[in-house]
PDB file of C-alpha atoms in Angstrom:
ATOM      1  CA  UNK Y   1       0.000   0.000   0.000  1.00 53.00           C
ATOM      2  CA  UNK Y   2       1.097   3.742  -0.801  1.00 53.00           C
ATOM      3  CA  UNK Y   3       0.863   5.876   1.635  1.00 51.00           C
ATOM      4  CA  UNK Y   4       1.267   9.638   1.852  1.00 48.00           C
ATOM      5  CA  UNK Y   5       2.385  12.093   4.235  1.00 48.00           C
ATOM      6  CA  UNK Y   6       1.471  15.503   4.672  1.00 49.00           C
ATOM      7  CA  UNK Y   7       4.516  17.616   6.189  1.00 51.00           C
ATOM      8  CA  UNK Y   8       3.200  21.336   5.537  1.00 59.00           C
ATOM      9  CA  UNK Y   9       2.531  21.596   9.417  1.00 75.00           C
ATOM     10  CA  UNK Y  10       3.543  20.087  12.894  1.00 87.00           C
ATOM     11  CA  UNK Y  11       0.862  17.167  12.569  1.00 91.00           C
ATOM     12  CA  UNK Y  12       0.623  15.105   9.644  1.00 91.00           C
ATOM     13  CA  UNK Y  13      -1.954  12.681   8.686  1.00 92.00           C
ATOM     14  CA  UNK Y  14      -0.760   9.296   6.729  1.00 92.00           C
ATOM     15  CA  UNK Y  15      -3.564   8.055   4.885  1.00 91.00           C
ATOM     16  CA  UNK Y  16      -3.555   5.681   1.765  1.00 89.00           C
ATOM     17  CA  UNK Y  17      -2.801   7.627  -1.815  1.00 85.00           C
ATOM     18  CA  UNK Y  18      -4.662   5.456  -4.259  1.00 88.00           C
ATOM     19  CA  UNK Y  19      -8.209   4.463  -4.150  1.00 91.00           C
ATOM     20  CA  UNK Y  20      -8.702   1.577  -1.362  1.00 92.00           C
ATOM     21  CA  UNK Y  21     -10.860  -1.146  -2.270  1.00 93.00           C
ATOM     22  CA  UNK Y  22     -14.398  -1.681  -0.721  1.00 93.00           C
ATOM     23  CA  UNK Y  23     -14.164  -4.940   2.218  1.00 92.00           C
ATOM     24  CA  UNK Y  24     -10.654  -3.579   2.814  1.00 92.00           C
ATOM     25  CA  UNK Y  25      -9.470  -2.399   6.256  1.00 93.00           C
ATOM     26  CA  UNK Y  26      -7.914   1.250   5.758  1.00 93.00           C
ATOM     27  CA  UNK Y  27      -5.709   2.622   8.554  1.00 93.00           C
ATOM     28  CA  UNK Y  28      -5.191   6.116   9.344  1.00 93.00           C
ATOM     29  CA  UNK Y  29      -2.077   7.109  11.562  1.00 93.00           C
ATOM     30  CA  UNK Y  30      -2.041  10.803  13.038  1.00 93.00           C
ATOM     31  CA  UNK Y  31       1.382  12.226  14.831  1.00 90.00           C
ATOM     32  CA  UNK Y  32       3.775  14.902  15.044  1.00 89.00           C
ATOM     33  CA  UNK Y  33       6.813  15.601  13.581  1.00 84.00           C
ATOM     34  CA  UNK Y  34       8.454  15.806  16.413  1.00 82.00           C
ATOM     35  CA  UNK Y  35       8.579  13.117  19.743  1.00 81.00           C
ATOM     36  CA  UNK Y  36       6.546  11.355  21.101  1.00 79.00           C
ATOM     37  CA  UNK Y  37       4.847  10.916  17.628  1.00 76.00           C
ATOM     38  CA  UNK Y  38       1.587   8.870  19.084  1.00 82.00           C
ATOM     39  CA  UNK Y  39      -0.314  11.134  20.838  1.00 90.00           C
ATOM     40  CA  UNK Y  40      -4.195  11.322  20.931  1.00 93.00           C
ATOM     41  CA  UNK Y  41      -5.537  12.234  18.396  1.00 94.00           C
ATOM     42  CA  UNK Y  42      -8.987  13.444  17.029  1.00 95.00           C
ATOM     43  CA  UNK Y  43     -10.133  12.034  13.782  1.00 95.00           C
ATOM     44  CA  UNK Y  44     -12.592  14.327  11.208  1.00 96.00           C
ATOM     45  CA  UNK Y  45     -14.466  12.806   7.786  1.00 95.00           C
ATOM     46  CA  UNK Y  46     -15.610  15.811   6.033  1.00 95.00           C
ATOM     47  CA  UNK Y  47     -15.202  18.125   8.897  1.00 93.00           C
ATOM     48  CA  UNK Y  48     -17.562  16.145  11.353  1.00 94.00           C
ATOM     49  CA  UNK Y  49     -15.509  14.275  14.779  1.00 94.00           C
ATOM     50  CA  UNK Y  50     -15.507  10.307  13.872  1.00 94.00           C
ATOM     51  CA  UNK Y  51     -13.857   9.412  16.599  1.00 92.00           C
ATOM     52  CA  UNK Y  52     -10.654   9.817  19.373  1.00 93.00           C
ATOM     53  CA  UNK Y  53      -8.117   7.600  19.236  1.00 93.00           C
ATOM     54  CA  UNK Y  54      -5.567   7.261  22.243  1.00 91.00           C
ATOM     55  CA  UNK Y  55      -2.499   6.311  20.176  1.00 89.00           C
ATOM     56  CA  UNK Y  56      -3.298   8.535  17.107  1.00 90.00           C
ATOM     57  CA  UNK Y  57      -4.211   5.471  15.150  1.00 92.00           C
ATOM     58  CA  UNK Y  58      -7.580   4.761  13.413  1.00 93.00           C
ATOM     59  CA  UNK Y  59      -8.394   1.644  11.340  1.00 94.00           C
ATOM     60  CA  UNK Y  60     -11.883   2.066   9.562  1.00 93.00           C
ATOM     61  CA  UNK Y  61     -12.835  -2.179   8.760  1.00 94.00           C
ATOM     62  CA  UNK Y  62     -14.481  -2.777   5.944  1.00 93.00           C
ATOM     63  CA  UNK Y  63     -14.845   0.540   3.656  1.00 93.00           C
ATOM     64  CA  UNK Y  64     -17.342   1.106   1.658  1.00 93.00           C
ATOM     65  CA  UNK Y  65     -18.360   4.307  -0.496  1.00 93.00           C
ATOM     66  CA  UNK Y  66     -20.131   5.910   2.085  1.00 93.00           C
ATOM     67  CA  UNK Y  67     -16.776   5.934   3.620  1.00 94.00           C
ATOM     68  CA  UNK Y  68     -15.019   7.923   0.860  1.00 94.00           C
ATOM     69  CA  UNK Y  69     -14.339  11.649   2.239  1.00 94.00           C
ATOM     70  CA  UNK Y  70     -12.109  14.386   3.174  1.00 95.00           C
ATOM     71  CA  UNK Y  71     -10.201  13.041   6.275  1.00 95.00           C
ATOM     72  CA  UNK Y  72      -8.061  14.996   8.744  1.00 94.00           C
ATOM     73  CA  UNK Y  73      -6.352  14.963  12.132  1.00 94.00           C
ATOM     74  CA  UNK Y  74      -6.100  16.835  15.102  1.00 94.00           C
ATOM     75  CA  UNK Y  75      -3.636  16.331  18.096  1.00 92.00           C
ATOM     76  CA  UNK Y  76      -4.358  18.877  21.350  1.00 91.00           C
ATOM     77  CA  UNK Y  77      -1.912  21.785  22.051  1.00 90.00           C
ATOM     78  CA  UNK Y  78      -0.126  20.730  18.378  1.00 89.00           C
ATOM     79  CA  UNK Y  79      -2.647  21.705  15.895  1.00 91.00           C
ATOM     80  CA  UNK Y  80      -4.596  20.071  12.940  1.00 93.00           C
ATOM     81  CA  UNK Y  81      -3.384  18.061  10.022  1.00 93.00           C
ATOM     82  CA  UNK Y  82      -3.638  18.752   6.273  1.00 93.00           C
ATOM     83  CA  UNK Y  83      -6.964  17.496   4.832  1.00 91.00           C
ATOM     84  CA  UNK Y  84      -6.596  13.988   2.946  1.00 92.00           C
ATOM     85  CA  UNK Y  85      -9.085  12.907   0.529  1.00 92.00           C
ATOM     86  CA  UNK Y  86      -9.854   8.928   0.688  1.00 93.00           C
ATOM     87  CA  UNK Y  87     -11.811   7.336  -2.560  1.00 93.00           C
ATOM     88  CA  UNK Y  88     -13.241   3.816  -2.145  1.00 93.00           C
ATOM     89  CA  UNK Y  89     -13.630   1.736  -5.328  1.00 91.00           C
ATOM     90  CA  UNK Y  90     -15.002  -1.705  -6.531  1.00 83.00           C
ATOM     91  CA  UNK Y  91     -11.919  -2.440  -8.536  1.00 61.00           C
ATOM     92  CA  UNK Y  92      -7.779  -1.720  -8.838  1.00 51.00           C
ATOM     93  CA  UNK Y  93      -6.871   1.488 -10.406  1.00 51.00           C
ATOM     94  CA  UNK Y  94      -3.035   2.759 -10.334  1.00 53.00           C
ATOM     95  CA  UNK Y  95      -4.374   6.931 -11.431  1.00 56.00           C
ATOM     96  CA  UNK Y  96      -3.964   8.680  -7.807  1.00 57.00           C
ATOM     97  CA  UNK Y  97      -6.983  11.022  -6.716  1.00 54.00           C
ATOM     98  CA  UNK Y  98      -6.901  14.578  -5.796  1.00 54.00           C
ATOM     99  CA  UNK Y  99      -4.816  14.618  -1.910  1.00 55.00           C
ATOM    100  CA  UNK Y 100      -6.426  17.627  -0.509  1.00 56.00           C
ATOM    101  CA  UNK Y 101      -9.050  18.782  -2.519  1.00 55.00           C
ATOM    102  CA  UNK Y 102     -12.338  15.910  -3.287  1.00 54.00           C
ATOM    103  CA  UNK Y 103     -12.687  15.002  -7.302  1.00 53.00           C
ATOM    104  CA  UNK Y 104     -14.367  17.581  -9.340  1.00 54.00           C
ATOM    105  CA  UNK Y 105     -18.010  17.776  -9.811  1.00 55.00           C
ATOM    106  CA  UNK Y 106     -17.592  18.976 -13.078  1.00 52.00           C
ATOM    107  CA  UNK Y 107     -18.269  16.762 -16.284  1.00 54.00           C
ATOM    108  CA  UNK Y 108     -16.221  15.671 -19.323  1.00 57.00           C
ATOM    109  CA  UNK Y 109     -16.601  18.354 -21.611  1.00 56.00           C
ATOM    110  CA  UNK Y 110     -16.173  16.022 -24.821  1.00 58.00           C
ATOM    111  CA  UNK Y 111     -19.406  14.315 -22.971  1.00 58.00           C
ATOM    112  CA  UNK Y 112     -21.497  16.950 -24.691  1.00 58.00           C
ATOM    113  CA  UNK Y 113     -20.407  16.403 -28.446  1.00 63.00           C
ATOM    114  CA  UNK Y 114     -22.131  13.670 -29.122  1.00 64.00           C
ATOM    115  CA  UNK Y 115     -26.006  15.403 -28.317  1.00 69.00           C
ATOM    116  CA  UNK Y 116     -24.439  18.514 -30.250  1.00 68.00           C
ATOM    117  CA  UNK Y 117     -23.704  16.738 -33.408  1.00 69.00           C
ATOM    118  CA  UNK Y 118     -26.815  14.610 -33.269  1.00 72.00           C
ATOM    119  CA  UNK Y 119     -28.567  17.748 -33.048  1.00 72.00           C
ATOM    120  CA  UNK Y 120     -26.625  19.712 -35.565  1.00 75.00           C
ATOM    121  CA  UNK Y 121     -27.445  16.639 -37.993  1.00 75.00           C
ATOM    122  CA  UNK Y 122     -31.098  16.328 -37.599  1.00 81.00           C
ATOM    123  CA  UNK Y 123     -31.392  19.956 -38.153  1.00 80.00           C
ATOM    124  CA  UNK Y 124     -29.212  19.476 -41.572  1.00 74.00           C
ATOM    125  CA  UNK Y 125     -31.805  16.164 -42.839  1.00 81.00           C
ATOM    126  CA  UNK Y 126     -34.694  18.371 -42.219  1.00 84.00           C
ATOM    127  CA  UNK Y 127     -33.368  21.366 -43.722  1.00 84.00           C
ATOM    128  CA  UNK Y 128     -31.993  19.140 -47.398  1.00 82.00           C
ATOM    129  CA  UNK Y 129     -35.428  17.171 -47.008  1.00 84.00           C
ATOM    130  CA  UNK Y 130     -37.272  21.087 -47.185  1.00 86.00           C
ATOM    131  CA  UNK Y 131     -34.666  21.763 -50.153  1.00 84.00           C
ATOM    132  CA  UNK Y 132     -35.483  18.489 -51.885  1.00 83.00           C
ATOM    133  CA  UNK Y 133     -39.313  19.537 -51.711  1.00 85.00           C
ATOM    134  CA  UNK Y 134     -39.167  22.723 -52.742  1.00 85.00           C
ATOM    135  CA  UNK Y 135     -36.961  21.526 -56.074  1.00 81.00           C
ATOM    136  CA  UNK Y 136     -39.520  18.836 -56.350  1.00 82.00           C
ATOM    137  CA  UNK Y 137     -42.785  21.138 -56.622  1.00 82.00           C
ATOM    138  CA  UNK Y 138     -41.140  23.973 -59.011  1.00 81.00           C
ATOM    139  CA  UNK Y 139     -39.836  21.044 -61.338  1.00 76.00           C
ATOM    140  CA  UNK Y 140     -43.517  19.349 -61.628  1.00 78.00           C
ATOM    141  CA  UNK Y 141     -45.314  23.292 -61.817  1.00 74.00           C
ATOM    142  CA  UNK Y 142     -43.344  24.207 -64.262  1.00 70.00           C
ATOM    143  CA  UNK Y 143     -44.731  23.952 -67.948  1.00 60.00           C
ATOM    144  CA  UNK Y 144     -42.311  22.340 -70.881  1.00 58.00           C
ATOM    145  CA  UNK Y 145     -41.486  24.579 -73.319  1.00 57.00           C
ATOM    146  CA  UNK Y 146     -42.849  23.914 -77.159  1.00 54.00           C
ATOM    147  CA  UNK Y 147     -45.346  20.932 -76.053  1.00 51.00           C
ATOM    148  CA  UNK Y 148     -48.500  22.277 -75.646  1.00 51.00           C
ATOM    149  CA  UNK Y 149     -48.828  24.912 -77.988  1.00 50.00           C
ATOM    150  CA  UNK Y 150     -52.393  23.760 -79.313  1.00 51.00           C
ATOM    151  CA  UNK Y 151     -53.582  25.117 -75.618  1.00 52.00           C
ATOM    152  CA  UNK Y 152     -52.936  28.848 -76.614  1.00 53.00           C
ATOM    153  CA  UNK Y 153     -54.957  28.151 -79.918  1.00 51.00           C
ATOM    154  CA  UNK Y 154     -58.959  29.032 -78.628  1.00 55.00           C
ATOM    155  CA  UNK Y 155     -60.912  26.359 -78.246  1.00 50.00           C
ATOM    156  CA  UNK Y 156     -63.226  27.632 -81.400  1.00 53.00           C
ATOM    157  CA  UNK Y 157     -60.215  27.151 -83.486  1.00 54.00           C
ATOM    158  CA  UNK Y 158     -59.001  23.710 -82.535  1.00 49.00           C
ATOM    159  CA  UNK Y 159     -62.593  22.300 -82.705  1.00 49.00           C
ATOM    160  CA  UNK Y 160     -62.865  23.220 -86.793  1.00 52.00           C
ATOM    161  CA  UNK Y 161     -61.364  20.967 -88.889  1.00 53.00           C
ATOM    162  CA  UNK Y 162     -58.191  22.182 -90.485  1.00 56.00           C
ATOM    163  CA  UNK Y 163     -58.903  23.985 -93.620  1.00 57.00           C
ATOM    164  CA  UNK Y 164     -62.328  25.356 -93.095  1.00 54.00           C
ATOM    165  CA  UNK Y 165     -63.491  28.921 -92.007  1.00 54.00           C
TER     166      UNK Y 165
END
């Protein structure tokens, strides 16, 4: 297991680095740089007290999601520990999470493209499909030239017979 340690203040919080696996047993150890190292210490998920812990260890059995969080540490008359973010998965992964901030709640931008150009595409069918119509209606309106030149003859004319009156 990779662990990582915090050393921006006087108490640092070791907690794992990569995501732990749900079922496993994750243990958190809080001290201070300097001696004695395992004091009491207070232990925080997401700023709420989970529990004290006489020798500035805490083992949390069996993690689930719900366990996932923003952990931290806090030793009396020493101070409080960097903030350590913990993610809980159902299978290995070797990409490290954020250590002091939780993931982003943001989404993959190159999520959206797919919608987009469906949309972008419909809109083009129906627009050539308008097109095609329109072409279709002026071709069968319009009259062929030289083909029906009896129809401009009046109809008193076409009925005589040709040479008469």
């Amino acid at each position: 297991m990779v662990n990582l340690t915090v050393t921006g203040g006087s108490v640092i919080l070791q907690s794992p680095v990569l995501p732990v696996m749900e079922g496993d047993d994750v243990t958190l150890l809080c001290k201070t740089k300097t001696p004695p190292s395992n004091l009491p210490a207070a232990f925080y998920k997401d700023g709420s007290l989970i529990r004290k812990q006489p020798t500035g260890h805490m083992t949390i059995q069996h993690v689930s999601r719900s366990d996932e969080g923003l952990y931290k540490c806090d030793i009396s008359g020493h101070g409080e520990s960097p903030s350590s973010w913990i993610t809980v998965t159902g299978e290995h992964t070797t990409t490290p999470p954020p250590t002091s901030t939780p993931p982003p709640l943001t989404s993959n931008p190159g999520s959206y493209l797919v919608p987009v150009l469906s949309c972008v595409g419909s809109v083009c069918v129906v627009v050539l499909l308008v097109l095609l119509v329109l072409l279709v209606k002026r071709c069968v309106h319009r009259k062929p030239e030289g083909l029906d030149l009896h129809l401009a003859v009046p109809l008193s004319q076409q009925c005589k017979a040709p040479g008469k009156g």
